[in-house]
Each structure stands twice: as structure tokens, then as C-alpha cells.
Amino acid sequence: MNNDELTLVLSNDKILTRVEEIAKDLDVKYAGEVPVVIGIMRGCLYFLADLTQQIDLNIEIDMMSLSSYGTGSTSSGTVRILKDIEIDITNRHVVVVEDIIDTGTTLDYLREYFDTKKAKTVTTISIFAKEGTNKFANGADVVGFYLPDKFLVGYGLDYANKYRHLKDVYELKLADK
Ligand code: IMP
Ligand code: MG
């Protein structure tokens, strides 16, 4: 097919164990509430599915689609909404479910966006973050794993729409680089 090189970084079973922990923490944090869980498509696909199935609370699920990377592997630095949420989040507890934090631009943008929509609280959860991201003030409230600052694919993460469906997470080295 091609000669892109994939090196295993994190296995699916380790991810699932951590996802279970995150779900349990949410059950405690939002006991008696009905938060709106908002997945950021398409990278959140598997994380959103695995996480919400482990949550015992009543929740509502919505999705939003953003674009910041185009089809390349470096951030363009600007965030665009391709599809907005449909649930009215005014005065609701919002839990943002994201795939990975690199520069923090996306989550920074979303926090402000949900603030202007008058959410009661906004908690951001990213299953992955690049090592070093915690030095940014705009990291997530919850991070599943800090991973090497490489281009990663799998468990929802794509490169130009490819490799998203891989169960585990891999570092991608492009054949032509
Ligand atoms: P940030 O806005 O720079 O934090 O970038 C976050 C977004 O960029 C994520 O939602 C991902 O969609 C994408 N992204 C960042 N790093 C990677 C990566 O290593 N692989 C795939 N997508 C990534
Ligand atoms: Mg994304």
C-alpha cells in the first residue's frame, strides 16, 4: 500500500483501563447532575464511545466538528467550526471530549466558545496530550496520557483521514520524509 512506518506507542488495553478511571471520576464529580458530553469529531470517535459507555450518570451526548489541521500534520493555528452542537447548553455542565492536545489552541478556543454560550461549567478532557503541553496554561482539566511529541495516529487520530481506525496508538513516520 505504502511505506509509511508505524511504531507502537500505546496499546488499546492500557487506554481502556485509563478511560474507565476517567469515567469513574466523572460519576463522582457530576453525581446528581446531567452533564452534556460534547465530543470533538472526528478524533474523539473511539474515546467518546468507550468513555460514555463506562459512565453510570445520566448524560446527554452531542458532537461538534472542527478543523484546524486541514489535511496536513502541522497545525494551521486557526480553528473553524464545521458542525456546531445541537443541544442548548445554556446553564448546563459541559464536558468536552477531545482526542489530543498539541499547542492547546483548539481547547482554548472551545472553552471561550462554551463560555459565550453560557455553559454553567466547562470541563475539558483529552485522552492524549503531547509531552510538554502541561506547560501551557490552556491544557485540559483531565489528560489521559502524555505521549511523545511526535505525529501520532490510531484510536481516532488520523493523518490525512488515514489510520484513524487503528486500535492502538502509533508514531507515524511518512515514507517520503
Ligand atoms: P492543538 O489545537 O494544537 O492543541 O491541536 C489539537 C488538534 O490537532 C487535535 O484535536 C487533533 O485533531 C490534531 N492533532 C494534534 N496532534 C496530532 C497528532 O499527533 N496526530 C493527529 N492529530 C493531531
Ligand atoms: Mg481534533
mmCIF file of C-alpha atoms and ligand atoms in Angstrom:
data_model
loop_
_atom_site.group_PDB
_atom_site.id
_atom_site.type_symbol
_atom_site.label_atom_id
_atom_site.label_comp_id
_atom_site.label_asym_id
_atom_site.label_seq_id
_atom_site.Cartn_x
_atom_site.Cartn_y
_atom_site.Cartn_z
ATOM 1 C CA MET A 1 0.000 0.000 0.000
ATOM 2 C CA ASN A 2 2.670 2.477 1.077
ATOM 3 C CA ASN A 3 5.858 2.568 3.110
ATOM 4 C CA ASP A 4 4.752 4.772 5.986
ATOM 5 C CA GLU A 5 6.355 3.498 9.175
ATOM 6 C CA LEU A 6 4.200 2.887 12.266
ATOM 7 C CA THR A 7 5.782 2.392 15.698
ATOM 8 C CA LEU A 8 3.583 1.308 18.615
ATOM 9 C CA VAL A 9 3.321 3.965 21.338
ATOM 10 C CA LEU A 10 0.321 2.878 23.440
ATOM 11 C CA SER A 11 -1.862 -0.225 23.416
ATOM 12 C CA ASN A 12 -5.643 -0.271 23.390
ATOM 13 C CA ASP A 13 -5.920 -2.213 26.676
ATOM 14 C CA LYS A 14 -3.924 0.449 28.523
ATOM 15 C CA ILE A 15 -6.160 3.126 27.018
ATOM 16 C CA LEU A 16 -9.320 1.311 28.130
ATOM 17 C CA THR A 17 -8.081 0.979 31.724
ATOM 18 C CA ARG A 18 -7.457 4.720 31.882
ATOM 19 C CA VAL A 19 -10.795 5.508 30.207
ATOM 20 C CA GLU A 20 -12.555 3.519 32.933
ATOM 21 C CA GLU A 21 -10.827 5.616 35.616
ATOM 22 C CA ILE A 22 -11.830 8.850 33.895
ATOM 23 C CA ALA A 23 -15.456 7.644 33.695
ATOM 24 C CA LYS A 24 -15.500 6.800 37.418
ATOM 25 C CA ASP A 25 -14.135 10.260 38.266
ATOM 26 C CA LEU A 26 -16.900 11.856 36.195
ATOM 27 C CA ASP A 27 -19.546 9.772 38.011
ATOM 28 C CA VAL A 28 -18.288 11.230 41.297
ATOM 29 C CA LYS A 29 -17.790 14.777 40.059
ATOM 30 C CA TYR A 30 -21.244 15.099 38.459
ATOM 31 C CA ALA A 31 -23.286 12.955 40.883
ATOM 32 C CA GLY A 32 -26.930 14.091 40.708
ATOM 33 C CA GLU A 33 -26.321 16.198 37.568
ATOM 34 C CA VAL A 34 -26.941 15.533 33.884
ATOM 35 C CA PRO A 35 -23.897 16.866 32.047
ATOM 36 C CA VAL A 36 -23.745 17.412 28.312
ATOM 37 C CA VAL A 37 -20.815 15.441 26.945
ATOM 38 C CA ILE A 38 -19.550 17.056 23.750
ATOM 39 C CA GLY A 39 -17.230 15.063 21.531
ATOM 40 C CA ILE A 40 -14.945 16.888 19.132
ATOM 41 C CA MET A 41 -15.202 14.973 15.888
ATOM 42 C CA ARG A 42 -13.715 13.075 14.342
ATOM 43 C CA GLY A 43 -10.731 12.345 16.549
ATOM 44 C CA CYS A 44 -12.890 11.717 19.634
ATOM 45 C CA LEU A 45 -14.750 8.845 17.923
ATOM 46 C CA TYR A 46 -13.444 5.892 19.914
ATOM 47 C CA PHE A 47 -12.684 7.804 23.121
ATOM 48 C CA LEU A 48 -16.221 9.217 23.206
ATOM 49 C CA ALA A 49 -17.714 5.771 22.604
ATOM 50 C CA ASP A 50 -15.543 3.996 25.185
ATOM 51 C CA LEU A 51 -15.894 6.753 27.807
ATOM 52 C CA THR A 52 -19.647 7.281 27.621
ATOM 53 C CA GLN A 53 -20.334 3.540 27.820
ATOM 54 C CA GLN A 54 -18.461 3.441 31.140
ATOM 55 C CA ILE A 55 -20.357 6.391 32.653
ATOM 56 C CA ASP A 56 -23.191 5.498 35.043
ATOM 57 C CA LEU A 57 -24.655 9.018 35.220
ATOM 58 C CA ASN A 58 -27.456 10.261 33.058
ATOM 59 C CA ILE A 59 -25.748 12.204 30.313
ATOM 60 C CA GLU A 60 -26.628 13.823 27.028
ATOM 61 C CA ILE A 61 -24.223 13.465 24.117
ATOM 62 C CA ASP A 62 -23.587 15.953 21.357
ATOM 63 C CA MET A 63 -20.818 16.426 18.837
ATOM 64 C CA MET A 64 -19.015 19.216 17.202
ATOM 65 C CA SER A 65 -16.733 19.156 14.229
ATOM 66 C CA LEU A 66 -13.740 21.455 13.990
ATOM 67 C CA SER A 67 -10.928 21.926 11.597
ATOM 68 C CA SER A 68 -7.508 23.256 12.431
ATOM 69 C CA TYR A 69 -5.093 20.915 10.715
ATOM 70 C CA GLY A 70 -6.552 20.683 7.241
ATOM 71 C CA THR A 71 -5.098 17.511 5.813
ATOM 72 C CA GLY A 72 -1.501 18.074 6.881
ATOM 73 C CA SER A 73 0.432 17.229 10.013
ATOM 74 C CA THR A 74 1.120 20.713 11.344
ATOM 75 C CA SER A 75 -1.457 22.961 12.988
ATOM 76 C CA SER A 76 -2.710 25.915 10.971
ATOM 77 C CA GLY A 77 -3.283 27.796 14.229
ATOM 78 C CA THR A 78 -6.844 28.792 13.407
ATOM 79 C CA VAL A 79 -9.928 26.858 14.443
ATOM 80 C CA ARG A 80 -13.033 26.653 12.278
ATOM 81 C CA ILE A 81 -16.413 25.197 13.262
ATOM 82 C CA LEU A 82 -17.521 22.764 10.559
ATOM 83 C CA LYS A 83 -20.533 21.486 12.523
ATOM 84 C CA ASP A 84 -21.932 23.020 15.699
ATOM 85 C CA ILE A 85 -23.652 21.327 18.659
ATOM 86 C CA GLU A 86 -27.436 20.937 18.630
ATOM 87 C CA ILE A 87 -28.198 20.832 22.375
ATOM 88 C CA ASP A 88 -28.776 24.184 24.110
ATOM 89 C CA ILE A 89 -26.020 24.266 26.732
ATOM 90 C CA THR A 90 -27.168 27.441 28.497
ATOM 91 C CA ASN A 91 -26.680 26.845 32.230
ATOM 92 C CA ARG A 92 -25.600 23.226 31.664
ATOM 93 C CA HIS A 93 -22.495 21.392 32.827
ATOM 94 C CA VAL A 94 -20.407 20.736 29.738
ATOM 95 C CA VAL A 95 -17.757 18.026 29.416
ATOM 96 C CA VAL A 96 -15.594 18.452 26.322
ATOM 97 C CA VAL A 97 -14.125 15.210 24.974
ATOM 98 C CA GLU A 98 -11.066 15.733 22.802
ATOM 99 C CA ASP A 99 -8.528 13.380 21.248
ATOM 100 C CA ILE A 100 -5.178 15.112 21.692
ATOM 101 C CA ILE A 101 -3.672 18.412 22.768
ATOM 102 C CA ASP A 102 -0.745 19.740 20.811
ATOM 103 C CA THR A 103 -0.493 23.526 21.052
ATOM 104 C CA GLY A 104 -3.709 23.875 23.088
ATOM 105 C CA THR A 105 -5.285 26.214 20.518
ATOM 106 C CA THR A 106 -8.339 24.004 19.987
ATOM 107 C CA LEU A 107 -9.283 23.636 23.663
ATOM 108 C CA ASP A 108 -8.573 27.287 24.314
ATOM 109 C CA TYR A 109 -10.974 28.195 21.532
ATOM 110 C CA LEU A 110 -13.649 25.785 22.806
ATOM 111 C CA ARG A 111 -13.503 26.976 26.399
ATOM 112 C CA GLU A 112 -14.167 30.501 25.230
ATOM 113 C CA TYR A 113 -16.866 29.353 22.816
ATOM 114 C CA PHE A 114 -18.829 27.457 25.516
ATOM 115 C CA ASP A 115 -18.392 30.384 27.900
ATOM 116 C CA THR A 116 -20.042 32.705 25.410
ATOM 117 C CA LYS A 117 -22.849 30.115 25.079
ATOM 118 C CA LYS A 118 -23.338 30.496 28.856
ATOM 119 C CA ALA A 119 -22.497 26.966 29.980
ATOM 120 C CA LYS A 120 -22.675 26.607 33.775
ATOM 121 C CA THR A 121 -19.287 24.878 33.920
ATOM 122 C CA VAL A 122 -16.875 23.579 31.300
ATOM 123 C CA THR A 123 -14.561 20.640 31.958
ATOM 124 C CA THR A 124 -12.146 19.633 29.222
ATOM 125 C CA ILE A 125 -10.901 16.076 28.878
ATOM 126 C CA SER A 126 -8.340 14.932 26.362
ATOM 127 C CA ILE A 127 -7.341 11.284 26.177
ATOM 128 C CA PHE A 128 -3.870 12.297 24.935
ATOM 129 C CA ALA A 129 -1.558 15.284 25.183
ATOM 130 C CA LYS A 130 1.887 15.795 23.745
ATOM 131 C CA GLU A 131 4.599 15.844 26.398
ATOM 132 C CA GLY A 132 5.328 19.432 27.298
ATOM 133 C CA THR A 133 1.735 20.605 26.800
ATOM 134 C CA ASN A 134 1.166 20.905 30.538
ATOM 135 C CA LYS A 135 3.428 23.922 30.436
ATOM 136 C CA PHE A 136 0.653 25.702 28.559
ATOM 137 C CA ALA A 137 -1.924 27.341 30.784
ATOM 138 C CA ASN A 138 -4.579 26.146 28.353
ATOM 139 C CA GLY A 139 -4.093 22.386 28.727
ATOM 140 C CA ALA A 140 -7.081 20.165 29.553
ATOM 141 C CA ASP A 141 -8.553 19.692 33.032
ATOM 142 C CA VAL A 142 -8.065 15.953 32.596
ATOM 143 C CA VAL A 143 -5.447 14.280 30.411
ATOM 144 C CA GLY A 144 -5.426 10.508 29.919
ATOM 145 C CA PHE A 145 -1.827 10.085 28.789
ATOM 146 C CA TYR A 146 1.117 12.322 27.992
ATOM 147 C CA LEU A 147 2.731 10.935 24.850
ATOM 148 C CA PRO A 148 5.934 11.791 22.953
ATOM 149 C CA ASP A 149 5.836 14.972 20.901
ATOM 150 C CA LYS A 150 5.655 13.069 17.600
ATOM 151 C CA PHE A 151 2.925 12.767 14.992
ATOM 152 C CA LEU A 152 0.582 10.081 16.321
ATOM 153 C CA VAL A 153 -2.160 8.038 14.668
ATOM 154 C CA GLY A 154 -4.749 5.477 15.747
ATOM 155 C CA TYR A 155 -7.547 5.311 18.354
ATOM 156 C CA GLY A 156 -9.220 8.165 16.457
ATOM 157 C CA LEU A 157 -6.116 10.123 15.498
ATOM 158 C CA ASP A 158 -5.611 10.427 11.770
ATOM 159 C CA TYR A 159 -3.132 11.556 9.225
ATOM 160 C CA ALA A 160 -4.973 12.975 6.190
ATOM 161 C CA ASN A 161 -8.002 10.858 7.224
ATOM 162 C CA LYS A 162 -5.973 7.646 7.303
ATOM 163 C CA TYR A 163 -5.024 5.368 10.221
ATOM 164 C CA ARG A 164 -7.887 6.647 12.415
ATOM 165 C CA HIS A 165 -9.381 3.180 12.893
ATOM 166 C CA LEU A 166 -6.238 1.528 14.301
ATOM 167 C CA LYS A 167 -6.949 0.174 17.809
ATOM 168 C CA ASP A 168 -3.608 1.195 19.322
ATOM 169 C CA VAL A 169 -1.662 4.454 19.057
ATOM 170 C CA TYR A 170 1.390 4.642 16.802
ATOM 171 C CA GLU A 171 4.031 7.143 15.895
ATOM 172 C CA LEU A 172 3.822 7.808 12.153
ATOM 173 C CA LYS A 173 6.896 8.320 10.016
ATOM 174 C CA LEU A 174 5.936 9.204 6.479
ATOM 175 C CA ALA A 175 7.638 7.217 3.720
ATOM 176 C CA ASP A 176 8.530 10.346 1.749
ATOM 177 C CA LYS A 177 10.146 12.253 4.639
HETATM 178 P P1 IMP B 1 -3.971 21.896 19.075
HETATM 179 O O1 IMP B 1 -5.090 22.842 18.765
HETATM 180 O O2 IMP B 1 -2.658 22.354 18.530
HETATM 181 O O3 IMP B 1 -3.888 21.547 20.539
HETATM 182 O O4 IMP B 1 -4.252 20.588 18.252
HETATM 183 C C1 IMP B 1 -5.276 19.738 18.614
HETATM 184 C C2 IMP B 1 -5.879 19.049 17.419
HETATM 185 O O5 IMP B 1 -4.932 18.772 16.410
HETATM 186 C C3 IMP B 1 -6.423 17.706 17.862
HETATM 187 O O6 IMP B 1 -7.801 17.811 18.068
HETATM 188 C C4 IMP B 1 -6.115 16.780 16.718
HETATM 189 O O7 IMP B 1 -7.213 16.705 15.857
HETATM 190 C C5 IMP B 1 -4.979 17.423 15.989
HETATM 191 N N1 IMP B 1 -3.677 16.780 16.329
HETATM 192 C C6 IMP B 1 -2.702 17.277 17.101
HETATM 193 N N2 IMP B 1 -1.654 16.444 17.201
HETATM 194 C C7 IMP B 1 -1.984 15.371 16.453
HETATM 195 C C8 IMP B 1 -1.309 14.118 16.164
HETATM 196 O O8 IMP B 1 -0.185 13.810 16.595
HETATM 197 N N3 IMP B 1 -1.994 13.248 15.361
HETATM 198 C C9 IMP B 1 -3.229 13.513 14.866
HETATM 199 N N4 IMP B 1 -3.883 14.658 15.115
HETATM 200 C C10 IMP B 1 -3.280 15.581 15.898
HETATM 201 MG MG MG B 2 -9.259 17.109 16.701
#
